[in-house]
Coordinates of C-alpha atoms in Angstrom, one line a residue:
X1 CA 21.3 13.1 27.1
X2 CA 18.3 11.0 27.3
X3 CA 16.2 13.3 29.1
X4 CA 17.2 16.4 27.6
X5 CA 16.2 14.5 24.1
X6 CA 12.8 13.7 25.4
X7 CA 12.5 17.3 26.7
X8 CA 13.3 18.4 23.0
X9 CA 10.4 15.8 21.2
X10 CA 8.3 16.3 24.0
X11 CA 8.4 20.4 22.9
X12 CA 8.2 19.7 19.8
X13 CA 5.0 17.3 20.1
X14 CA 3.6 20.6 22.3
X15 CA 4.0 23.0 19.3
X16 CA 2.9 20.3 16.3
X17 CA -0.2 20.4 19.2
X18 CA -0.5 24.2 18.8
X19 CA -0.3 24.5 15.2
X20 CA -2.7 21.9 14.8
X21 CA -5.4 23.9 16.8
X22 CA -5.7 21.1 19.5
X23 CA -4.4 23.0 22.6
X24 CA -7.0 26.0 21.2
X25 CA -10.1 23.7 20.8
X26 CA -9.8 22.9 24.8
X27 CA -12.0 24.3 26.7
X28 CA -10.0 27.3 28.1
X29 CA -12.7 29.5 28.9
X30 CA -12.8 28.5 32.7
X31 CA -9.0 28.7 33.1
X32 CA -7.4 31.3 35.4
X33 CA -4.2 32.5 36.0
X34 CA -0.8 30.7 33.5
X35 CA -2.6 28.1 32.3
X36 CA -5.4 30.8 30.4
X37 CA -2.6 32.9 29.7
X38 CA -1.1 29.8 27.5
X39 CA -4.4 28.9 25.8
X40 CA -4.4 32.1 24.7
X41 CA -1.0 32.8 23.6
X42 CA -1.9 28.7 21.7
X43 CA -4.8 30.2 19.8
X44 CA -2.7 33.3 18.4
X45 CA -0.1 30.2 16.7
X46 CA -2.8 28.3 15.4
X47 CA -2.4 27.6 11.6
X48 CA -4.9 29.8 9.4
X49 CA -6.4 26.8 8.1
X50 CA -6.9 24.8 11.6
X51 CA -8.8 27.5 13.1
X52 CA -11.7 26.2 10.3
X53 CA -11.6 22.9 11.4
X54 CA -13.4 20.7 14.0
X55 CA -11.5 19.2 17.1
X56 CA -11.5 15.6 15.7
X57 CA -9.9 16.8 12.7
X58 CA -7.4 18.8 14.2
X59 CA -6.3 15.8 16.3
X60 CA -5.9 13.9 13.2
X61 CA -4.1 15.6 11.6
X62 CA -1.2 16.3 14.7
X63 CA -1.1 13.1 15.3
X64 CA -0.2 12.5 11.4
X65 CA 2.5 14.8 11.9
X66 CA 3.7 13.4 15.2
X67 CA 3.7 9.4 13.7
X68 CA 2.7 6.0 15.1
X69 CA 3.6 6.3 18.9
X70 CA 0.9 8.9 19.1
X71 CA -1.8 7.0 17.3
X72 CA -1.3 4.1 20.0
X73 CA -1.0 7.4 22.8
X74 CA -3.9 8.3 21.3
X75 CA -6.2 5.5 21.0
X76 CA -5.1 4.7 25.1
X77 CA -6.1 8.0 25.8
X78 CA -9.7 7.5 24.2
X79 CA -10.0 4.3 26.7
X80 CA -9.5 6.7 29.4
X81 CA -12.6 9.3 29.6
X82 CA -11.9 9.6 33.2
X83 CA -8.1 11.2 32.6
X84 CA -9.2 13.6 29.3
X85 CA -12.9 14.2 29.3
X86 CA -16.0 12.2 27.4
X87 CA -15.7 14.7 24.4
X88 CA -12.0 14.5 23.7
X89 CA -12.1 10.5 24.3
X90 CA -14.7 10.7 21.9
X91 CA -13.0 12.8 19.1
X92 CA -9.6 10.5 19.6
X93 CA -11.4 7.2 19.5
X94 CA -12.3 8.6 15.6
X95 CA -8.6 8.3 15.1
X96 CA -7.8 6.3 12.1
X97 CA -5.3 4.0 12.7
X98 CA -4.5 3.8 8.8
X99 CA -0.3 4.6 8.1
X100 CA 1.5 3.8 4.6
X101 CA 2.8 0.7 4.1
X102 CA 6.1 -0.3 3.9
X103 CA 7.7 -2.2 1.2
X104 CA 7.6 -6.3 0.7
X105 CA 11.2 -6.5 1.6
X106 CA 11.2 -5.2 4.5
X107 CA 8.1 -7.8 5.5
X108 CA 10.6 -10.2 4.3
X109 CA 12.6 -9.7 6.6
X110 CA 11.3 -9.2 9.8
X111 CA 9.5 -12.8 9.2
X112 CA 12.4 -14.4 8.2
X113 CA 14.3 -12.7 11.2
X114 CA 11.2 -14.0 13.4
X115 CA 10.8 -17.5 12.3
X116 CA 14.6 -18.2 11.1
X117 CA 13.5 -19.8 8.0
X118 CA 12.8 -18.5 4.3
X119 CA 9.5 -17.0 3.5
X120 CA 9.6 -19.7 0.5
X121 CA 9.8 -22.5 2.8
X122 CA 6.9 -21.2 5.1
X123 CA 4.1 -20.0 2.7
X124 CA 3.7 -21.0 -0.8
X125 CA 3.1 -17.7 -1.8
X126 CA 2.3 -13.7 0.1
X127 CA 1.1 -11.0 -1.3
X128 CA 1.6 -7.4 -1.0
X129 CA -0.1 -5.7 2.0
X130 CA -3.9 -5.1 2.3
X131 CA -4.1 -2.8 5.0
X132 CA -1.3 -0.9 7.4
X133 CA -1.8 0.5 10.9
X134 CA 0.9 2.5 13.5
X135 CA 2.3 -0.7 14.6
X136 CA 1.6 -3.9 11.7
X137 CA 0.2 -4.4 8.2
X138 CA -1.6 -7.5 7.2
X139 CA -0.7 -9.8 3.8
X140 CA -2.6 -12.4 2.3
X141 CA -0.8 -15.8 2.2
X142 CA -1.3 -19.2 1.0
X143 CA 0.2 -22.1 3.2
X144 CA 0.4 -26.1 2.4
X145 CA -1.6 -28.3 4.4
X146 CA -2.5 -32.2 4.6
X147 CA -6.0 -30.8 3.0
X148 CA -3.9 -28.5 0.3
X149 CA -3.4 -24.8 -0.1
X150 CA -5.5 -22.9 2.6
X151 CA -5.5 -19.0 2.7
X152 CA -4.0 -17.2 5.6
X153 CA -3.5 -13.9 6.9
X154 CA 0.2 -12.7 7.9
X155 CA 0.2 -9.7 10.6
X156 CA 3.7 -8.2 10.3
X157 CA 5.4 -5.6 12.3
X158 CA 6.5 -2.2 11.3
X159 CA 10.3 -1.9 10.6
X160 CA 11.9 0.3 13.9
X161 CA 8.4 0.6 15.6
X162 CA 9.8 -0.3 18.8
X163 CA 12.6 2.2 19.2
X164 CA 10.6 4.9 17.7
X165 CA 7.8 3.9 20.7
X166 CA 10.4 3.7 23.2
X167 CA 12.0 7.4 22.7
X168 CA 8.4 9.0 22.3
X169 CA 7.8 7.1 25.6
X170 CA 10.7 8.7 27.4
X171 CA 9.1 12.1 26.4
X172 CA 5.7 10.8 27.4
X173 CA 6.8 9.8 31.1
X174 CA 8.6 13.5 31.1
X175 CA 5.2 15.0 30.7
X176 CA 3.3 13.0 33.5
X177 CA 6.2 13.7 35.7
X178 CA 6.1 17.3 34.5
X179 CA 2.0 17.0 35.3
X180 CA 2.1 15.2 38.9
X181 CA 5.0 18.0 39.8
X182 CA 3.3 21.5 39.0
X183 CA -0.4 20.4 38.8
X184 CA -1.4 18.6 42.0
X185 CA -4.9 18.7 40.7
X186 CA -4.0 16.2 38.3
X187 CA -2.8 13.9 41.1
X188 CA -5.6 11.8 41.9
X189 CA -5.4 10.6 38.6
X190 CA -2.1 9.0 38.6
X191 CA -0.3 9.8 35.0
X192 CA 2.7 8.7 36.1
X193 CA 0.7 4.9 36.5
X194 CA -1.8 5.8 33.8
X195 CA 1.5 6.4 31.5
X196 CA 3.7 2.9 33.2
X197 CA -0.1 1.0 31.9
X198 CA -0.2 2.4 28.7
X199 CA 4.3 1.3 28.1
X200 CA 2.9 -2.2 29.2
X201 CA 0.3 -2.9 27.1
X202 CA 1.9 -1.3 24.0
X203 CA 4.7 -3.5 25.0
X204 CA 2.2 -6.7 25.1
X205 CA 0.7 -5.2 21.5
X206 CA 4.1 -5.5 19.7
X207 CA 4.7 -9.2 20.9
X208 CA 2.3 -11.0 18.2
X209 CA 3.1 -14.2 20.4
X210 CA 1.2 -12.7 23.3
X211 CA -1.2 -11.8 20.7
X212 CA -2.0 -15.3 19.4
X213 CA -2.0 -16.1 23.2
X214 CA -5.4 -14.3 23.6
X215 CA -6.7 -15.5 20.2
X216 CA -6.1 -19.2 21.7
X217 CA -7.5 -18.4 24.5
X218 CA -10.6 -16.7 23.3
X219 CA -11.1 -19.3 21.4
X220 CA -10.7 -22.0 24.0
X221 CA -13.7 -20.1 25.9
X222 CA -15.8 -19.0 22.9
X223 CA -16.0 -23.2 21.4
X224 CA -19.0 -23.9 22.3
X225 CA -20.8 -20.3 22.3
X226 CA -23.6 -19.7 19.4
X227 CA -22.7 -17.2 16.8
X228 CA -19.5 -16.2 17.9
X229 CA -15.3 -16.8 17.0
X230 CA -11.9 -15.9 16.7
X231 CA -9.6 -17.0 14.0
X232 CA -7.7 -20.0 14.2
X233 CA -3.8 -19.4 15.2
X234 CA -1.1 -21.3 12.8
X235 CA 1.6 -21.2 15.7
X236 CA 4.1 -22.9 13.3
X237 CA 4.4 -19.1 11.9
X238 CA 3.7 -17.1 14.5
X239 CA 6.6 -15.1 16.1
X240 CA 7.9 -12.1 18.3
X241 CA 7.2 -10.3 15.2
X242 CA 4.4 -12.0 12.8
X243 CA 1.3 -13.8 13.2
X244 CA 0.1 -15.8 10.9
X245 CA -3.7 -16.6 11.4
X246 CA -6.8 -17.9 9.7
X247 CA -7.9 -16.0 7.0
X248 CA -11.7 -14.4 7.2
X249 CA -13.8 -14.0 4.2
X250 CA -16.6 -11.7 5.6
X251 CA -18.8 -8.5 6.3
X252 CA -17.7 -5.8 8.1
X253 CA -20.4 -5.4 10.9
X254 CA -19.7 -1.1 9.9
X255 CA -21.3 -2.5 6.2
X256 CA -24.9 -1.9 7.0
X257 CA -25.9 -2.6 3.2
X258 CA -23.6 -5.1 2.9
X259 CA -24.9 -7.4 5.5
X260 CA -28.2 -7.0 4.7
X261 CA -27.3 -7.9 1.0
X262 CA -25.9 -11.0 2.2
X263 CA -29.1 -11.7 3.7
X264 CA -28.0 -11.5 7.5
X265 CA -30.3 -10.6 10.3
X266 CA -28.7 -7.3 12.1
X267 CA -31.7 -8.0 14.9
X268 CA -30.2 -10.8 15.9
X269 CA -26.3 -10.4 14.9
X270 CA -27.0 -7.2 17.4
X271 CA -28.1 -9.2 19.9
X272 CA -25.2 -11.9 19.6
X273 CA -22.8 -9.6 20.1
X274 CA -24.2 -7.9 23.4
X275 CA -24.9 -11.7 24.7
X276 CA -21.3 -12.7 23.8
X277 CA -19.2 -9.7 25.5
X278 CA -21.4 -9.9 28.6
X279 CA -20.1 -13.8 28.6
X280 CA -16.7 -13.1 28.3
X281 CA -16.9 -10.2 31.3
X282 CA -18.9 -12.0 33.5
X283 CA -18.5 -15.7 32.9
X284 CA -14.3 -16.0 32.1
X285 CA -13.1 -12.6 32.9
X286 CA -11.1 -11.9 29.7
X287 CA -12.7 -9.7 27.1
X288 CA -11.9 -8.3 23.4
X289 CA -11.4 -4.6 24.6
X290 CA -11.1 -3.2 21.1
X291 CA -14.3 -3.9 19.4
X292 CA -15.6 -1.3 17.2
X293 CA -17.1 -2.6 13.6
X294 CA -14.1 -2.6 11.6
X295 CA -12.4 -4.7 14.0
X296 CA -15.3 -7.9 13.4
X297 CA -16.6 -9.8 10.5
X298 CA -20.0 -11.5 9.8
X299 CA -19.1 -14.5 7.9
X300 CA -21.4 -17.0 5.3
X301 CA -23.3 -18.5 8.6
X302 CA -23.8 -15.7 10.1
X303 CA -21.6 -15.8 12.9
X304 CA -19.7 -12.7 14.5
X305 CA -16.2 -13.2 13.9
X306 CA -13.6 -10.4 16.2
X307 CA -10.3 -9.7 14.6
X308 CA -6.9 -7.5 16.0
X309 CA -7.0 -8.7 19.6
X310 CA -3.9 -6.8 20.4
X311 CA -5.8 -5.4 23.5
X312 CA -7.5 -7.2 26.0
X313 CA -9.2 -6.7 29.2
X314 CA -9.3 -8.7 32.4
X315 CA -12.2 -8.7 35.5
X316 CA -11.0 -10.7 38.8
X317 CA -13.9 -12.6 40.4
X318 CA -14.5 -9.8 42.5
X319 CA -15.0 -7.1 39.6
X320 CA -17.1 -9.8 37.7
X321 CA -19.4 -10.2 40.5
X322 CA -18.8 -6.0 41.1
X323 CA -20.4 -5.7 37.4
X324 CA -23.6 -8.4 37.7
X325 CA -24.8 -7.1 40.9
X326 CA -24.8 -3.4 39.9
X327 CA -26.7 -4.2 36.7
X328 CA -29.5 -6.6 38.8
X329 CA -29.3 -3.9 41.4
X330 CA -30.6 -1.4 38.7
X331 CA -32.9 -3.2 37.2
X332 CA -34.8 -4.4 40.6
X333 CA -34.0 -1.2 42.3
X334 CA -32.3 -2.0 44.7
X335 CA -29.4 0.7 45.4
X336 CA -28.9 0.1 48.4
X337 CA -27.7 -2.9 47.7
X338 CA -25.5 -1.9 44.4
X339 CA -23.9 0.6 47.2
X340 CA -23.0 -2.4 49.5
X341 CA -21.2 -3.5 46.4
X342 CA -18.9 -0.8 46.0
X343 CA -18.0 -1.0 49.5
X344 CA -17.4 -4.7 49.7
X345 CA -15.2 -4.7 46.7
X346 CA -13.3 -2.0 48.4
X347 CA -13.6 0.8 45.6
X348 CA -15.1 3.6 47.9
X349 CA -13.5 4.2 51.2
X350 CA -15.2 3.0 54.7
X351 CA -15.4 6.5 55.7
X352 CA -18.1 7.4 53.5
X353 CA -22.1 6.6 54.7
X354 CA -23.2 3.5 52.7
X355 CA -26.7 5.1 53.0
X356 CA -25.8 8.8 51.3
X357 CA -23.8 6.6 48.4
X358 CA -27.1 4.6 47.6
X359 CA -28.8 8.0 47.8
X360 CA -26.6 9.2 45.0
X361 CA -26.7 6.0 42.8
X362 CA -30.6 6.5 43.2
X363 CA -30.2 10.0 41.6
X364 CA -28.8 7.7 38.7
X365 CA -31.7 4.6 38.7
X366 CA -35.1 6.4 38.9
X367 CA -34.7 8.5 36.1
X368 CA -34.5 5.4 33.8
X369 CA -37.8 3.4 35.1
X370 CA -40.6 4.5 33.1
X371 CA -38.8 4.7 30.5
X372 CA -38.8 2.2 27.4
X373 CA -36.3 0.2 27.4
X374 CA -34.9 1.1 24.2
X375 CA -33.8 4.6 25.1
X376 CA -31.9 3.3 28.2
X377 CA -28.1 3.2 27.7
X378 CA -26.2 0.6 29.9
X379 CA -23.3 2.0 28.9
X380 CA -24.4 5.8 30.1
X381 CA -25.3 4.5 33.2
X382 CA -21.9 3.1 34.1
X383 CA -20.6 6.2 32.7
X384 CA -23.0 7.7 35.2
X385 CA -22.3 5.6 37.9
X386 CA -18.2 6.1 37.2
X387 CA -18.9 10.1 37.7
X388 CA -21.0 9.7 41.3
X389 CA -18.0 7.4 42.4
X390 CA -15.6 10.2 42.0
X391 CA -17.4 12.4 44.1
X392 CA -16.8 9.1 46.9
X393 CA -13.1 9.3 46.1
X394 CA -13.3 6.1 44.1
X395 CA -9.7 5.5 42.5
X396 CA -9.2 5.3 39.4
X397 CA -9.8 1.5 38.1
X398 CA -8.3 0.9 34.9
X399 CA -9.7 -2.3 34.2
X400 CA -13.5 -0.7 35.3
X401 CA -12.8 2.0 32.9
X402 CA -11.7 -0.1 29.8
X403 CA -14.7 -2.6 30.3
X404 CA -17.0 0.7 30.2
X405 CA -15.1 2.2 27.4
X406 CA -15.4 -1.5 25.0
X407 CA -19.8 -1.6 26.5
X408 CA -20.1 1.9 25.4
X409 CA -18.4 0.9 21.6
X410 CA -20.6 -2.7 21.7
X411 CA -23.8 -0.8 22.9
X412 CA -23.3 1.5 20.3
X413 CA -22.7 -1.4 17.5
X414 CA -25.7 -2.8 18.6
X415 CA -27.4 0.2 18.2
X416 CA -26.6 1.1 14.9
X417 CA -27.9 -2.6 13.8
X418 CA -31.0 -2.2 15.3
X419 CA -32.3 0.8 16.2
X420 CA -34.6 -0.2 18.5
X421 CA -32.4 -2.4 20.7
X422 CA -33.6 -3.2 24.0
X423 CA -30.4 -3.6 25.8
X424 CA -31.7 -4.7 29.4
X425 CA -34.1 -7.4 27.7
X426 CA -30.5 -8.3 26.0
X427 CA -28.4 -8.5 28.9
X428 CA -30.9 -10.4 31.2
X429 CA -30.5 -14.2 30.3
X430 CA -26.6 -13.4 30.4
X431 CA -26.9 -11.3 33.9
X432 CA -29.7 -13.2 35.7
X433 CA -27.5 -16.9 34.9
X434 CA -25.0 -15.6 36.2
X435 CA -26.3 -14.3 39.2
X436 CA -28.3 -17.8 40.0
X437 CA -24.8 -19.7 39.0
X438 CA -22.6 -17.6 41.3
X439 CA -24.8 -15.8 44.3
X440 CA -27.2 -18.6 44.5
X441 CA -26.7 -22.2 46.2
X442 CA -24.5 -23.0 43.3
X443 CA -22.5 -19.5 44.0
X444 CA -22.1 -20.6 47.7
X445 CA -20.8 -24.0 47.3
X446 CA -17.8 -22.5 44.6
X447 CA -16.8 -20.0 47.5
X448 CA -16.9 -22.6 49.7
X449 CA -14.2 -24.9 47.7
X450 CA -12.1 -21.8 46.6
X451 CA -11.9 -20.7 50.5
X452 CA -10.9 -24.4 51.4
X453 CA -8.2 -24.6 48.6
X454 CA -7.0 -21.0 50.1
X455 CA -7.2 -22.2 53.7
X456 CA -5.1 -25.5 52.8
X457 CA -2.5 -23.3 50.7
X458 CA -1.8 -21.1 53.6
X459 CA -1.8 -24.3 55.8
X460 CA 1.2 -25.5 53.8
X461 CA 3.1 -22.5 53.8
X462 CA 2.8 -22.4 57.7
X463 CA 6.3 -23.0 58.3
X464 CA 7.2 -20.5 55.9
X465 CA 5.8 -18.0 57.1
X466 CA 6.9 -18.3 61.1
X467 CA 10.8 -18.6 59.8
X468 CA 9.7 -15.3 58.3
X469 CA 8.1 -14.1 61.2
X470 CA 11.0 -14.8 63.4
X471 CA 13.6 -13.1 61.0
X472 CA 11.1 -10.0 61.0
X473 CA 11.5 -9.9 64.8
X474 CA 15.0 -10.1 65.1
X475 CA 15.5 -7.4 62.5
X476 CA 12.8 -5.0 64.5
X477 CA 14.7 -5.8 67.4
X478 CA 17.8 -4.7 66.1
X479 CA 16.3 -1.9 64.2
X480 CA 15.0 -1.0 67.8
X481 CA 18.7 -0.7 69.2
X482 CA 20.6 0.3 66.8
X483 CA 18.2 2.8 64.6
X484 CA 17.6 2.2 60.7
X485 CA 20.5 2.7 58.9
X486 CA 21.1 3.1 54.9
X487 CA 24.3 1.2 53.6
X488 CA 26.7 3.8 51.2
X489 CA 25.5 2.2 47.9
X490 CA 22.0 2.9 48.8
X491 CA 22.4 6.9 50.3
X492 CA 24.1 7.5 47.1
X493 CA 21.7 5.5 44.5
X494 CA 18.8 7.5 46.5
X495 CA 21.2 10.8 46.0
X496 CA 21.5 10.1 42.4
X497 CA 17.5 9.5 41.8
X498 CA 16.6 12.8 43.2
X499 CA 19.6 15.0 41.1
X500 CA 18.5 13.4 38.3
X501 CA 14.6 13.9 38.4
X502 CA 15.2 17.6 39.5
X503 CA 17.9 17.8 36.4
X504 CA 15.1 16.4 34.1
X505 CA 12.5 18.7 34.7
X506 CA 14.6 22.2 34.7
X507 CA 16.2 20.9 31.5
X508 CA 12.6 20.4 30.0
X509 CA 11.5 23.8 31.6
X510 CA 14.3 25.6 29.7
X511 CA 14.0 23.3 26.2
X512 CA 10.2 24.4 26.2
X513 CA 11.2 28.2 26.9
X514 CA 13.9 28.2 24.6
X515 CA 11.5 26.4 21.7
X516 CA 8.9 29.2 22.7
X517 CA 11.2 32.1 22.3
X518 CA 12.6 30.4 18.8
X519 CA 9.2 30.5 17.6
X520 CA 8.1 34.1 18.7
X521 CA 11.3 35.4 16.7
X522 CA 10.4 33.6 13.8
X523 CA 6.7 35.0 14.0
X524 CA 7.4 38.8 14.8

C-alpha cells in the first residue's frame, strides 16, 4: 500500500508538473525516440496561461501547488547543477521559500510539546509570526534575564511537516529508482544516493537541536574573526522542535539603499564576507551553505551577521587542501600541478594521463590571464573546472558541488555590493596563509604529528586486528570446503527485496498510465 500511494502522488506531482508548463519549458528539442514523444504530448496539456510564462515562474507556481516537501526538493535540487543543469538550478534557487503561517496555537503547542513546560513560564511574552517558510516560522519573544528582558527570536516548526516530507519522500525514492531502472544514462549520477542525501539533511533541517549545534559551533570558530557572527543560542529553549536564539536588529545585505543609508561601507562588508567563507572552507572545514542576502544581516557596527543555518557544508583536510591548491595553482599557473591534485585526492581515476588532464584545465586558466581581475569569476571557474572533470569520469562529490554552489551565491553577493570586486585580490590573504600554514614547514610538521597519532592508534589496535585476521582465515577456509552458503532467513529476505522492487515499479508504470488515460478522456 505504501508504494502504490507513492506511485499515485508521484503521478500526480508529474501532471501538476505538466500543467504548470515545467516538463514543456525543458529543453526537448534534442530528444529522440519516447522521451520526445512525451515532451510533446506535455506541451499539448499545458495550461493556456503557463504557456505565457517564463520557466522560473512556472516552477513556482507547481511547486505552490505541490506544498512544502517540494520547496525543500527544490531548493536541493538548485545545490545540485551537476544532476539538473546550470539554468534550471538557477531558476529553482529563485524559489521563494515564503508559505502561510499557521495559527499561534498551534506554535503553542509544538513548544510546549518540545520543552515540556508552559509558554508562560518560558518567555514573558511572543508574538505572532513574522515570517513562514516550508518547514518553520519565526516569532518575536521577550525572555527574563539577570540583565532584564532581552528580545529573542523563536524558530518553530510547522504542524505535520514531517509526515507530509516523509510520504512525498517515498514517491521521491520511487522516481530515482524508476530513473536508475529505465534510463542508465542517468546512472553515473546516482539519484538513488543523490535522493538518500537529500532524506538526510532534510532530516538534520527539522531537528532545531542539530541546528543550534552549528550555530554553537560557528560561533565557537567565528569568536575571534573581524566583521563576522552568528546569533547566540538560548539552549534552555531550544528543542527537537523550536529554537530560541538571539534576536538581530539589522540590514538585510539584499537592502542596497538601506545599507548605504545606515552609512555602511558595501566595499568592504563585500570583502568581509568573501574573506570569512574562504575561512570557514579552508581553515575549519564547516561552512554556512545557504548564504544568499536574505539569509544575513549587517548590524549597527557593521558586522555581517548569517542567519537560518539549517544547512551546512563540511571539507575533510584533503578537500580543504583540494580547494587551496587549485586556486594558487590558477593564479601562478601552474596546471600541472592543480592536475596532480585531483589525482592525489583520488577524484579522477589513475587510468587517465595526468599530462592530458592539466592540458584540459589549461584550456580553463589561460583564457583568464590578461584579463582584469574584476571580470574573473572564481566561482565560473570551479564551475568550469567541475565540467572538464566529468569528461575524466570524476564522481559526483556532493560536498565539492555544494561548496561551489554557496561561492557562486557569495561571489555573486559580493558582486552586487561592489561592482567592481576583485575576487582573486580578495581571496589571496585567506588562500596564500593558508597555503604557508599547511604546505609549508608549518604544514609538514602537522602531517607529521597527525601520521604519528595514526601510526600509534593502529599500534594499539594491533591485537585487534590479528584476532580478526585469524577468524577471517578460518572462515575462508571453510568457505573454501564447504562453498558459500545463504542461511533460509536470508534466501528468503533477499527473495522478498527483489518481488517487492519489481512490484513497485509495475504498480507505478500502470498508476502513471491509468492517470494518463483519465486525463486524455477528460480532455477529448
Amino acid at each position: 500500500m505504501s508504494s502504490l500511494g507513492a506511485s499515485f502522488r508521484l503521478a500526480r506531482a508529474g501532471w501538476v508538473l505538466v500543467r504548470e508548463g515545467v516538463v514543456a519549458a525543458l529543453p526537448g528539442d534534442q530528444l529522440t525516440g519516447l522521451p520526445k514523444f512525451g515532451w510533446s504530448v506535455a506541451k499539448l496539456f499545458t495550461r493556456r496561461r503557463a504557456r505565457k510564462s517564463v520557466r522560473s515562474d512556472r516552477l513556482a507556481n507547481a511547486v505552490a501547488r505541490l506544498g512544502p516537501s517540494y520547496v525543500k526538493l527544490g531548493q536541493f535540487l538548485a545545490t545540485r547543477p551537476d544532476v539538473v543543469g546550470d539554468d534550471i538550478a538557477l531558476d529553482l534557487a529563485l524559489l521563494q521559500d515564503s508559505m502561510a503561517t499557521f495559527p499561534m496555537s498551534e506554535a503553542v503547542e509544538a513548544i510546549e510539546g518540545s520543552l515540556g513546560r508552559k509558554v508562560s513560564d518560558l518567555y514573558i511574552s511572543i508574538d505572532a509570526p513574522i515570517a513562514a517558510a516550508s518547514i518553520a516560522q519565526v516569532h518575536p519573544a521577550e525572555v527574563d534575564t539577570p540583565d532584564g528582558p532581552r528580545k529573542v527570536a523563536v524558530k518553530v516548526i510547522r504542524p505535520g511537516v514531517r509526515r507530509r516530507f516523509f510520504q512525498d519522500l517515498e514517491s521521491y525514492f520511487l522516481a530515482a529508482r524508476l530513473q536508475e531502472r529505465f534510463v542508465p544514462s542517468s546512472r553515473r549520477l546516482r539519484p538513488v544516493e543523490i535522493t538518500e542525501t537529500m532524506a538526510q539533511t532534510t532530516k538534520i533541517e527539522m531537528d532545531f537541536r542539530l541546528e543550534a549545534a552549528a550555530y554553537s559551533e560557528l560561533g565557537e570558530n567565528t569568536r575571534d574573526d573581524p566583521g563576522f557572527r552568528v546569533p547566540s543560542v538560548d539552549w534552555e529553549r531550544t528543542g527537537r522542535d523550536v529554537l530560541t536564539m538571539e534576536w538581530i536588529d539589522g540590514v538585510k545585505l539584499n537592502d542596497i539603499d538601506g545599507l548605504r543609508a545606515a552609512g555602511h561601507d558595501l566595499k568592504a562588508i563585500a570583502a568581509t564576507l568573501v574573506q570569512s567563507f574562504l575561512r570557514h572552507t579552508l581553515r575549519d572545514g564547516f561552512f554556512h551553505a545557504d548564504m544568499h542576502p536574505g539569509n544575513m544581516f549587517v548590524d549597527a557596527k557593521g558586522d555581517i551577521v548569517a542567519v537560518d543555518l539549517g544547512i551546512s557544508g563540511r571539507l575533510g583536510k584533503k578537500e580543504q587542501r583540494f580547494l587551496a591548491e587549485i586556486l594558487y595553482g590558477f593564479i601562478t599557473r601552474n596546471y600541472m600541478r592543480v592536475a596532480e591534485v585531483h589525482f592525489e585526492a583520488g577524484y579522477v581515476p589513475r587510468h587517465h594521463n595526468v599530462a592530458a588532464f592539466a592540458q584540459a584545465i589549461r584550456a580553463i586558466g589561460e583564457p583568464i590571464h590578461g584579463q582584469p581581475a574584476e571580470t574573473i569569476s572564481m566561482a565560473k571557474l570551479l564551475t568550469l573546472l567541475f565540467e572538464v572533470t566529468e569528461l575524466f569520469d570524476m564522481q559526483t562529490r556532493p560536498e565539492l558541488v555544494l561548496l561551489q554552489k554557496t561561492m557562486v551565491v557569495v561571489e555573486g553577493v559580493a558582486r552586487t555590493l561592489d561592482p567592481a570586486f576583485n575576487m582573486w585580490k580578495t581571496a589571496e590573504p585567506v588562500v596564500g596563509h593558508w597555503i604557508s600554514g599547511n604546505l609549508g614547514p608549518q604544514g609538514l610538521l602537522i602531517d607529521a604529528r597527525d601520521g604519528l597519532g595514526a601510526l600509534m592508534s593502529l599500534v594499539r589496535q594491533a591485537p585487534d586486528f590479528a584476532a580478526r585476521t585469524e577468524r577471517l582465515s578460518r572462515q575462508i577456509d571453510a568457505m573454501a570446503e564447504n562453498g558459500l552458503r545463504f542461511d533460509a532467513e536470508t534466501a528468503k529476505a533477499i527473495g522478498k527485496a527483489e518481488a517487492r522492487y519489481n512490484r513497485s515499479g509495475r504498480v507505478a508504470l500502470w498508476v502513471i498510465a491509468a492517470t494518463l488515460v483519465y486525463v486524455a478522456w477528460k480532455l477529448f
